PDB file of C-alpha atoms in Angstrom:
ATOM      1  CA  MET A   1       0.000   0.000   0.000  1.00  0.00           C
ATOM      2  CA  GLY A   2       1.147   3.528  -0.777  1.00  0.00           C
ATOM      3  CA  THR A   3       1.555   6.193   1.873  1.00  0.00           C
ATOM      4  CA  LEU A   4      -1.517   8.033   0.527  1.00  0.00           C
ATOM      5  CA  GLU A   5      -3.767   5.023   0.015  1.00  0.00           C
ATOM      6  CA  GLY A   6      -7.436   6.010   0.156  1.00  0.00           C
ATOM      7  CA  LYS A   7      -6.773   9.743  -0.068  1.00  0.00           C
ATOM      8  CA  VAL A   8      -8.420  11.989  -2.665  1.00  0.00           C
ATOM      9  CA  ALA A   9      -6.378  14.825  -4.158  1.00  0.00           C
ATOM     10  CA  LEU A  10      -7.056  17.894  -6.283  1.00  0.00           C
ATOM     11  CA  VAL A  11      -4.081  19.139  -8.331  1.00  0.00           C
ATOM     12  CA  SER A  12      -4.672  22.236 -10.440  1.00  0.00           C
ATOM     13  CA  GLY A  13      -2.547  22.786 -13.531  1.00  0.00           C
ATOM     14  CA  SER A  14      -1.573  19.105 -13.647  1.00  0.00           C
ATOM     15  CA  GLY A  15      -1.748  18.397 -17.370  1.00  0.00           C
ATOM     16  CA  ARG A  16       1.914  19.229 -17.894  1.00  0.00           C
ATOM     17  CA  GLY A  17       5.195  20.079 -16.181  1.00  0.00           C
ATOM     18  CA  ILE A  18       5.449  20.255 -12.407  1.00  0.00           C
ATOM     19  CA  GLY A  19       1.722  19.760 -11.913  1.00  0.00           C
ATOM     20  CA  GLN A  20       1.733  16.545 -13.919  1.00  0.00           C
ATOM     21  CA  GLU A  21       4.647  15.222 -11.877  1.00  0.00           C
ATOM     22  CA  ILE A  22       2.773  16.072  -8.664  1.00  0.00           C
ATOM     23  CA  ALA A  23      -0.339  14.242  -9.860  1.00  0.00           C
ATOM     24  CA  LEU A  24       1.689  11.194 -10.917  1.00  0.00           C
ATOM     25  CA  LYS A  25       3.593  11.135  -7.616  1.00  0.00           C
ATOM     26  CA  LEU A  26       0.449  11.310  -5.497  1.00  0.00           C
ATOM     27  CA  ALA A  27      -1.225   8.645  -7.629  1.00  0.00           C
ATOM     28  CA  ARG A  28       1.785   6.322  -7.340  1.00  0.00           C
ATOM     29  CA  GLU A  29       1.446   6.599  -3.580  1.00  0.00           C
ATOM     30  CA  GLY A  30      -2.198   5.542  -3.728  1.00  0.00           C
ATOM     31  CA  ALA A  31      -4.144   8.801  -3.947  1.00  0.00           C
ATOM     32  CA  LYS A  32      -7.114   9.192  -6.269  1.00  0.00           C
ATOM     33  CA  VAL A  33      -6.423  12.350  -8.244  1.00  0.00           C
ATOM     34  CA  VAL A  34      -8.586  14.970  -9.933  1.00  0.00           C
ATOM     35  CA  VAL A  35      -6.434  16.351 -12.750  1.00  0.00           C
ATOM     36  CA  ASN A  36      -6.915  19.862 -14.078  1.00  0.00           C
ATOM     37  CA  ASP A  37      -5.511  21.692 -17.059  1.00  0.00           C
ATOM     38  CA  LEU A  38      -6.625  24.684 -19.081  1.00  0.00           C
ATOM     39  CA  ASP A  39      -7.004  22.323 -22.058  1.00  0.00           C
ATOM     40  CA  ALA A  40      -8.829  19.002 -21.983  1.00  0.00           C
ATOM     41  CA  GLY A  41      -6.174  17.116 -23.976  1.00  0.00           C
ATOM     42  CA  PRO A  42      -3.273  17.431 -21.494  1.00  0.00           C
ATOM     43  CA  ALA A  43      -5.601  16.733 -18.561  1.00  0.00           C
ATOM     44  CA  GLU A  44      -6.809  13.527 -20.199  1.00  0.00           C
ATOM     45  CA  ASP A  45      -3.215  12.572 -21.018  1.00  0.00           C
ATOM     46  CA  THR A  46      -2.267  12.733 -17.344  1.00  0.00           C
ATOM     47  CA  VAL A  47      -5.370  10.779 -16.377  1.00  0.00           C
ATOM     48  CA  ALA A  48      -4.450   8.100 -18.917  1.00  0.00           C
ATOM     49  CA  MET A  49      -0.919   7.852 -17.510  1.00  0.00           C
ATOM     50  CA  ILE A  50      -2.284   7.380 -13.990  1.00  0.00           C
ATOM     51  CA  ARG A  51      -4.809   4.773 -15.056  1.00  0.00           C
ATOM     52  CA  GLN A  52      -2.260   2.864 -17.124  1.00  0.00           C
ATOM     53  CA  ALA A  53      -0.112   2.612 -13.997  1.00  0.00           C
ATOM     54  CA  GLY A  54      -3.046   1.163 -12.059  1.00  0.00           C
ATOM     55  CA  GLY A  55      -4.178   4.345 -10.328  1.00  0.00           C
ATOM     56  CA  GLN A  56      -7.453   6.224 -10.278  1.00  0.00           C
ATOM     57  CA  ALA A  57      -7.951   9.694 -11.745  1.00  0.00           C
ATOM     58  CA  GLN A  58     -10.576  11.984 -13.214  1.00  0.00           C
ATOM     59  CA  ALA A  59     -10.121  15.027 -15.438  1.00  0.00           C
ATOM     60  CA  CYS A  60     -11.621  18.443 -14.704  1.00  0.00           C
ATOM     61  CA  ALA A  61     -10.510  20.729 -17.535  1.00  0.00           C
ATOM     62  CA  GLY A  62     -10.878  24.496 -17.585  1.00  0.00           C
ATOM     63  CA  SER A  63      -9.365  27.735 -16.384  1.00  0.00           C
ATOM     64  CA  VAL A  64      -9.023  28.065 -12.622  1.00  0.00           C
ATOM     65  CA  THR A  65     -10.085  31.708 -13.009  1.00  0.00           C
ATOM     66  CA  GLU A  66     -13.460  30.896 -14.593  1.00  0.00           C
ATOM     67  CA  THR A  67     -16.580  31.721 -12.617  1.00  0.00           C
ATOM     68  CA  GLY A  68     -17.831  28.532 -10.990  1.00  0.00           C
ATOM     69  CA  PHE A  69     -14.666  26.530 -11.655  1.00  0.00           C
ATOM     70  CA  ALA A  70     -13.731  26.148  -7.985  1.00  0.00           C
ATOM     71  CA  GLU A  71     -17.083  24.593  -7.123  1.00  0.00           C
ATOM     72  CA  ARG A  72     -16.877  22.271 -10.150  1.00  0.00           C
ATOM     73  CA  PHE A  73     -13.337  21.217  -9.247  1.00  0.00           C
ATOM     74  CA  VAL A  74     -14.182  20.407  -5.639  1.00  0.00           C
ATOM     75  CA  GLY A  75     -17.445  18.773  -6.699  1.00  0.00           C
ATOM     76  CA  THR A  76     -15.609  16.458  -9.088  1.00  0.00           C
ATOM     77  CA  ALA A  77     -13.552  15.043  -6.222  1.00  0.00           C
ATOM     78  CA  ILE A  78     -16.522  14.546  -3.934  1.00  0.00           C
ATOM     79  CA  ASP A  79     -18.893  13.210  -6.596  1.00  0.00           C
ATOM     80  CA  THR A  80     -16.339  10.895  -8.244  1.00  0.00           C
ATOM     81  CA  PHE A  81     -14.307   9.654  -5.298  1.00  0.00           C
ATOM     82  CA  GLY A  82     -16.481  10.443  -2.286  1.00  0.00           C
ATOM     83  CA  GLY A  83     -14.196  12.808  -0.414  1.00  0.00           C
ATOM     84  CA  LEU A  84     -11.348  15.293  -0.403  1.00  0.00           C
ATOM     85  CA  ASP A  85      -8.085  15.027   1.527  1.00  0.00           C
ATOM     86  CA  ILE A  86      -5.377  16.919  -0.405  1.00  0.00           C
ATOM     87  CA  ILE A  87      -5.519  20.205  -2.318  1.00  0.00           C
ATOM     88  CA  VAL A  88      -2.524  21.322  -4.365  1.00  0.00           C
ATOM     89  CA  ASN A  89      -2.892  24.805  -5.859  1.00  0.00           C
ATOM     90  CA  ASN A  90      -0.362  24.641  -8.673  1.00  0.00           C
ATOM     91  CA  ALA A  91      -1.893  26.220 -11.798  1.00  0.00           C
ATOM     92  CA  GLY A  92      -0.224  29.323 -13.143  1.00  0.00           C
ATOM     93  CA  TYR A  93       2.106  31.034 -15.560  1.00  0.00           C
ATOM     94  CA  THR A  94       4.241  34.162 -15.724  1.00  0.00           C
ATOM     95  CA  TRP A  95       3.594  37.321 -17.736  1.00  0.00           C
ATOM     96  CA  ASP A  96       6.610  39.504 -17.037  1.00  0.00           C
ATOM     97  CA  ASN A  97       7.397  43.163 -17.554  1.00  0.00           C
ATOM     98  CA  VAL A  98       9.027  46.037 -15.715  1.00  0.00           C
ATOM     99  CA  ILE A  99       6.492  48.074 -13.804  1.00  0.00           C
ATOM    100  CA  GLN A 100       6.393  51.079 -16.146  1.00  0.00           C
ATOM    101  CA  LYS A 101       5.434  48.751 -19.013  1.00  0.00           C
ATOM    102  CA  MET A 102       3.134  46.426 -17.097  1.00  0.00           C
ATOM    103  CA  THR A 103      -0.515  46.797 -18.020  1.00  0.00           C
ATOM    104  CA  ASP A 104      -3.512  46.505 -15.716  1.00  0.00           C
ATOM    105  CA  GLU A 105      -4.409  43.321 -17.598  1.00  0.00           C
ATOM    106  CA  GLN A 106      -1.017  41.762 -16.844  1.00  0.00           C
ATOM    107  CA  TRP A 107      -1.306  42.667 -13.188  1.00  0.00           C
ATOM    108  CA  ASP A 108      -4.917  41.526 -12.799  1.00  0.00           C
ATOM    109  CA  GLU A 109      -4.537  38.253 -14.692  1.00  0.00           C
ATOM    110  CA  ILE A 110      -1.478  37.052 -12.794  1.00  0.00           C
ATOM    111  CA  LEU A 111      -3.044  37.862  -9.421  1.00  0.00           C
ATOM    112  CA  ALA A 112      -6.235  36.139 -10.557  1.00  0.00           C
ATOM    113  CA  VAL A 113      -4.573  32.845 -11.452  1.00  0.00           C
ATOM    114  CA  HIS A 114      -1.998  32.693  -8.653  1.00  0.00           C
ATOM    115  CA  LEU A 115      -3.917  34.168  -5.713  1.00  0.00           C
ATOM    116  CA  SER A 116      -7.641  34.602  -6.323  1.00  0.00           C
ATOM    117  CA  ALA A 117      -8.099  31.154  -7.889  1.00  0.00           C
ATOM    118  CA  PRO A 118      -6.497  29.269  -4.965  1.00  0.00           C
ATOM    119  CA  PHE A 119      -8.577  31.347  -2.549  1.00  0.00           C
ATOM    120  CA  ARG A 120     -11.769  30.376  -4.372  1.00  0.00           C
ATOM    121  CA  ILE A 121     -10.835  26.689  -4.528  1.00  0.00           C
ATOM    122  CA  LEU A 122     -10.140  26.635  -0.809  1.00  0.00           C
ATOM    123  CA  ARG A 123     -13.347  28.514  -0.072  1.00  0.00           C
ATOM    124  CA  ALA A 124     -15.289  26.043  -2.193  1.00  0.00           C
ATOM    125  CA  ALA A 125     -13.765  23.156  -0.227  1.00  0.00           C
ATOM    126  CA  SER A 126     -14.440  24.718   3.175  1.00  0.00           C
ATOM    127  CA  GLY A 127     -17.974  23.372   3.597  1.00  0.00           C
ATOM    128  CA  PHE A 128     -16.974  19.760   3.019  1.00  0.00           C
ATOM    129  CA  ILE A 129     -13.866  20.103   5.195  1.00  0.00           C
ATOM    130  CA  ARG A 130     -15.764  21.595   8.125  1.00  0.00           C
ATOM    131  CA  GLU A 131     -18.519  19.000   8.072  1.00  0.00           C
ATOM    132  CA  ALA A 132     -16.118  16.085   7.603  1.00  0.00           C
ATOM    133  CA  ALA A 133     -13.915  17.289  10.462  1.00  0.00           C
ATOM    134  CA  LYS A 134     -16.896  17.692  12.787  1.00  0.00           C
ATOM    135  CA  ALA A 135     -18.139  14.178  12.000  1.00  0.00           C
ATOM    136  CA  GLU A 136     -14.683  12.688  12.514  1.00  0.00           C
ATOM    137  CA  ALA A 137     -14.262  14.496  15.831  1.00  0.00           C
ATOM    138  CA  ALA A 138     -17.662  13.239  16.971  1.00  0.00           C
ATOM    139  CA  ASP A 139     -16.459   9.706  16.228  1.00  0.00           C
ATOM    140  CA  GLY A 140     -13.284  10.299  18.209  1.00  0.00           C
ATOM    141  CA  ARG A 141     -11.082  10.144  15.106  1.00  0.00           C
ATOM    142  CA  GLU A 142      -8.252  12.535  14.224  1.00  0.00           C
ATOM    143  CA  VAL A 143      -8.054  12.760  10.424  1.00  0.00           C
ATOM    144  CA  PHE A 144      -5.586  15.177   8.847  1.00  0.00           C
ATOM    145  CA  ARG A 145      -6.050  16.863   5.489  1.00  0.00           C
ATOM    146  CA  LYS A 146      -3.443  18.713   3.483  1.00  0.00           C
ATOM    147  CA  VAL A 147      -3.286  21.944   1.507  1.00  0.00           C
ATOM    148  CA  VAL A 148      -0.104  22.682  -0.445  1.00  0.00           C
ATOM    149  CA  ASN A 149       0.014  26.051  -2.166  1.00  0.00           C
ATOM    150  CA  ILE A 150       2.665  26.519  -4.827  1.00  0.00           C
ATOM    151  CA  SER A 151       4.680  29.683  -4.330  1.00  0.00           C
ATOM    152  CA  SER A 152       8.019  30.866  -5.696  1.00  0.00           C
ATOM    153  CA  THR A 153      11.281  32.351  -4.532  1.00  0.00           C
ATOM    154  CA  SER A 154      10.016  35.453  -6.361  1.00  0.00           C
ATOM    155  CA  GLY A 155       7.337  35.667  -3.674  1.00  0.00           C
ATOM    156  CA  VAL A 156       9.929  35.324  -0.916  1.00  0.00           C
ATOM    157  CA  MET A 157      12.775  37.503  -2.212  1.00  0.00           C
ATOM    158  CA  GLY A 158      11.199  39.406  -5.123  1.00  0.00           C
ATOM    159  CA  ASN A 159      12.432  39.405  -8.716  1.00  0.00           C
ATOM    160  CA  ALA A 160      12.956  42.221 -11.189  1.00  0.00           C
ATOM    161  CA  GLY A 161      10.384  42.248 -13.969  1.00  0.00           C
ATOM    162  CA  GLN A 162       7.899  40.218 -11.947  1.00  0.00           C
ATOM    163  CA  ALA A 163       6.030  42.709  -9.781  1.00  0.00           C
ATOM    164  CA  ASN A 164       2.734  40.948 -10.542  1.00  0.00           C
ATOM    165  CA  TYR A 165       4.022  37.393 -10.041  1.00  0.00           C
ATOM    166  CA  ALA A 166       6.075  38.271  -6.942  1.00  0.00           C
ATOM    167  CA  ALA A 167       3.101  40.022  -5.360  1.00  0.00           C
ATOM    168  CA  ALA A 168       0.803  37.095  -6.104  1.00  0.00           C
ATOM    169  CA  LYS A 169       3.242  34.527  -4.725  1.00  0.00           C
ATOM    170  CA  ALA A 170       3.890  36.615  -1.618  1.00  0.00           C
ATOM    171  CA  GLY A 171       0.126  36.764  -1.256  1.00  0.00           C
ATOM    172  CA  ILE A 172      -0.223  32.988  -1.434  1.00  0.00           C
ATOM    173  CA  ASN A 173       2.265  32.702   1.411  1.00  0.00           C
ATOM    174  CA  GLY A 174       0.108  35.048   3.462  1.00  0.00           C
ATOM    175  CA  LEU A 175      -3.014  33.073   2.581  1.00  0.00           C
ATOM    176  CA  THR A 176      -1.198  29.904   3.614  1.00  0.00           C
ATOM    177  CA  ARG A 177      -0.320  31.252   7.044  1.00  0.00           C
ATOM    178  CA  ALA A 178      -3.787  32.684   7.658  1.00  0.00           C
ATOM    179  CA  LEU A 179      -5.567  29.487   6.660  1.00  0.00           C
ATOM    180  CA  ALA A 180      -3.210  27.363   8.754  1.00  0.00           C
ATOM    181  CA  LYS A 181      -4.566  29.256  11.758  1.00  0.00           C
ATOM    182  CA  GLU A 182      -8.207  29.099  10.622  1.00  0.00           C
ATOM    183  CA  TRP A 183      -8.210  25.414   9.679  1.00  0.00           C
ATOM    184  CA  GLY A 184      -5.980  24.013  12.402  1.00  0.00           C
ATOM    185  CA  ARG A 185      -9.089  23.160  14.418  1.00  0.00           C
ATOM    186  CA  TYR A 186     -10.249  21.033  11.480  1.00  0.00           C
ATOM    187  CA  LYS A 187      -6.915  19.147  11.421  1.00  0.00           C
ATOM    188  CA  VAL A 188      -5.860  20.671   8.093  1.00  0.00           C
ATOM    189  CA  ASN A 189      -2.156  21.333   7.492  1.00  0.00           C
ATOM    190  CA  VAL A 190      -1.684  24.307   5.160  1.00  0.00           C
ATOM    191  CA  ASN A 191       1.792  24.911   3.736  1.00  0.00           C
ATOM    192  CA  SER A 192       3.513  26.534   0.754  1.00  0.00           C
ATOM    193  CA  VAL A 193       6.322  25.268  -1.450  1.00  0.00           C
ATOM    194  CA  ALA A 194       8.345  28.111  -2.990  1.00  0.00           C
ATOM    195  CA  PHE A 195      10.173  26.888  -6.063  1.00  0.00           C
ATOM    196  CA  GLY A 196      13.382  28.374  -7.348  1.00  0.00           C
ATOM    197  CA  LEU A 197      14.602  27.557 -10.856  1.00  0.00           C
ATOM    198  CA  ILE A 198      12.857  24.408 -12.089  1.00  0.00           C
ATOM    199  CA  LYS A 199      13.245  23.142 -15.660  1.00  0.00           C
ATOM    200  CA  THR A 200       9.881  23.451 -17.406  1.00  0.00           C
ATOM    201  CA  ARG A 201       8.619  24.801 -20.719  1.00  0.00           C
ATOM    202  CA  LEU A 202       8.367  28.214 -19.037  1.00  0.00           C
ATOM    203  CA  THR A 203      12.048  28.295 -18.083  1.00  0.00           C
ATOM    204  CA  GLU A 204      13.798  26.420 -20.897  1.00  0.00           C
ATOM    205  CA  ALA A 205      16.478  28.185 -22.907  1.00  0.00           C
ATOM    206  CA  ALA A 206      15.057  30.363 -25.721  1.00  0.00           C
ATOM    207  CA  ALA A 207      17.755  32.113 -27.701  1.00  0.00           C
ATOM    208  CA  ASP A 208      15.532  33.972 -30.152  1.00  0.00           C
ATOM    209  CA  GLY A 209      13.085  35.318 -27.574  1.00  0.00           C
ATOM    210  CA  ASP A 210      10.148  34.337 -29.796  1.00  0.00           C
ATOM    211  CA  ALA A 211       8.888  31.315 -27.836  1.00  0.00           C
ATOM    212  CA  THR A 212       5.292  31.872 -26.744  1.00  0.00           C
ATOM    213  CA  LEU A 213       2.536  30.105 -24.857  1.00  0.00           C
ATOM    214  CA  ASP A 214      -1.136  30.455 -25.797  1.00  0.00           C
ATOM    215  CA  ILE A 215      -3.170  31.307 -22.691  1.00  0.00           C
ATOM    216  CA  GLN A 216      -6.815  31.777 -23.631  1.00  0.00           C
ATOM    217  CA  GLY A 217      -5.915  33.549 -26.854  1.00  0.00           C
ATOM    218  CA  ARG A 218      -3.036  35.563 -25.417  1.00  0.00           C
ATOM    219  CA  GLN A 219       0.467  34.882 -26.720  1.00  0.00           C
ATOM    220  CA  ILE A 220       2.642  34.963 -23.595  1.00  0.00           C
ATOM    221  CA  LYS A 221       6.422  34.964 -24.054  1.00  0.00           C
ATOM    222  CA  VAL A 222       8.160  32.077 -22.343  1.00  0.00           C
ATOM    223  CA  GLY A 223      11.701  30.783 -22.060  1.00  0.00           C
ATOM    224  CA  VAL A 224      14.897  32.325 -20.730  1.00  0.00           C
ATOM    225  CA  ASN A 225      17.893  33.738 -22.543  1.00  0.00           C
ATOM    226  CA  PRO A 226      20.542  30.956 -22.488  1.00  0.00           C
ATOM    227  CA  GLN A 227      23.192  33.187 -20.912  1.00  0.00           C
ATOM    228  CA  VAL A 228      20.768  34.421 -18.247  1.00  0.00           C
ATOM    229  CA  LEU A 229      19.817  30.800 -17.567  1.00  0.00           C
ATOM    230  CA  LYS A 230      23.481  29.783 -17.294  1.00  0.00           C
ATOM    231  CA  ASN A 231      24.174  32.652 -14.893  1.00  0.00           C
ATOM    232  CA  ALA A 232      21.172  31.726 -12.768  1.00  0.00           C
ATOM    233  CA  GLU A 233      22.265  28.103 -12.513  1.00  0.00           C
ATOM    234  CA  SER A 234      25.776  29.150 -11.516  1.00  0.00           C
ATOM    235  CA  LEU A 235      24.338  30.803  -8.399  1.00  0.00           C
ATOM    236  CA  ILE A 236      22.617  27.609  -7.235  1.00  0.00           C
ATOM    237  CA  PRO A 237      24.803  25.753  -4.714  1.00  0.00           C
ATOM    238  CA  ILE A 238      23.752  22.363  -6.096  1.00  0.00           C
ATOM    239  CA  GLY A 239      24.892  23.625  -9.494  1.00  0.00           C
ATOM    240  CA  ARG A 240      21.823  23.164 -11.651  1.00  0.00           C
ATOM    241  CA  ALA A 241      18.125  23.813 -11.970  1.00  0.00           C
ATOM    242  CA  GLY A 242      15.711  21.405 -10.357  1.00  0.00           C
ATOM    243  CA  THR A 243      13.573  18.891 -12.220  1.00  0.00           C
ATOM    244  CA  PRO A 244       9.771  18.682 -12.145  1.00  0.00           C
ATOM    245  CA  ALA A 245      10.088  15.326 -10.354  1.00  0.00           C
ATOM    246  CA  GLU A 246      12.213  16.942  -7.638  1.00  0.00           C
ATOM    247  CA  ALA A 247       9.668  19.738  -7.328  1.00  0.00           C
ATOM    248  CA  ALA A 248       6.891  17.170  -6.942  1.00  0.00           C
ATOM    249  CA  GLY A 249       8.862  15.421  -4.226  1.00  0.00           C
ATOM    250  CA  ALA A 250       8.851  18.563  -2.107  1.00  0.00           C
ATOM    251  CA  VAL A 251       5.068  18.839  -2.423  1.00  0.00           C
ATOM    252  CA  TYR A 252       4.734  15.180  -1.484  1.00  0.00           C
ATOM    253  CA  LEU A 253       6.576  15.816   1.794  1.00  0.00           C
ATOM    254  CA  PHE A 254       3.712  18.040   2.939  1.00  0.00           C
ATOM    255  CA  CYS A 255       1.130  15.380   2.006  1.00  0.00           C
ATOM    256  CA  LEU A 256       2.644  12.652   4.182  1.00  0.00           C
ATOM    257  CA  PRO A 257       1.235  11.664   7.585  1.00  0.00           C
ATOM    258  CA  GLU A 258       4.698  12.455   8.980  1.00  0.00           C
ATOM    259  CA  SER A 259       3.958  16.161   8.351  1.00  0.00           C
ATOM    260  CA  ASN A 260       0.793  16.205  10.445  1.00  0.00           C
ATOM    261  CA  TYR A 261       2.306  18.656  12.946  1.00  0.00           C
ATOM    262  CA  VAL A 262       3.768  20.963  10.295  1.00  0.00           C
ATOM    263  CA  SER A 263       1.556  23.847   9.223  1.00  0.00           C
ATOM    264  CA  GLY A 264       1.801  27.473   8.162  1.00  0.00           C
ATOM    265  CA  GLN A 265       5.266  26.992   6.672  1.00  0.00           C
ATOM    266  CA  VAL A 266       6.924  28.145   3.441  1.00  0.00           C
ATOM    267  CA  LEU A 267       9.485  25.625   2.175  1.00  0.00           C
ATOM    268  CA  VAL A 268      12.003  27.093  -0.271  1.00  0.00           C
ATOM    269  CA  VAL A 269      12.993  24.526  -2.905  1.00  0.00           C
ATOM    270  CA  GLY A 270      15.912  26.187  -4.639  1.00  0.00           C
ATOM    271  CA  GLY A 271      18.878  23.839  -4.534  1.00  0.00           C
ATOM    272  CA  GLY A 272      20.413  25.776  -1.642  1.00  0.00           C
ATOM    273  CA  ARG A 273      19.729  29.234  -3.021  1.00  0.00           C
ATOM    274  CA  PRO A 274      17.269  31.266  -0.886  1.00  0.00           C
TER     275      PRO A 274
END
């Protein structure tokens, strides 16, 4: 049996990259996973991978910022698998610019996906969590649930050109600490994982600067100048960027029963660089 046998997990943004690795890791350890991606295809791909490995999963495609998505996401877990034990708020992307060139749209959209969407998902889950915790307490059982919010070193230390992203990720750390205090009585551990440089399609080397990502009709530039990427890696004590699998491992730590007395924390995952 896996360490998460019988648990039900929500993982937003899990059709690709770090989110996919998180979903696969939790599923390998026995969790039933609701997979989300902006596009149905990648979400179904991750579900297929989990099922082929003998796990259980269900897709819930759509933008985390859509009206009503949070309720649909939470409802999928409860209706399909009969409960909810783990919430990983991972979905997001970057849309960088220096502040004098940053538009209201850039600011609003990044805060919406990285801060408002997790808030709404957690709010949507609150009714089930409260009632489940009360019933378990009445039965004399102590059942822990887990929330892992994905942050960034940009939200801890700041980063030039990312006023929107840094503010949103700092905000998710504040939300984490507040909810750890609110939900402690329900036996919910709420923590953040702040990633440093992780190799994904958003951070891969892009020499020409023309690599883009389609986000609901917007062409968002992605990738990092190879020399900038090389310089960034040289500052990491371990000597390289992290992998999505390593990032997923850090999230998994907060989902384990061994972390039941750890809450309200921000874990920096940066290869030794703060």
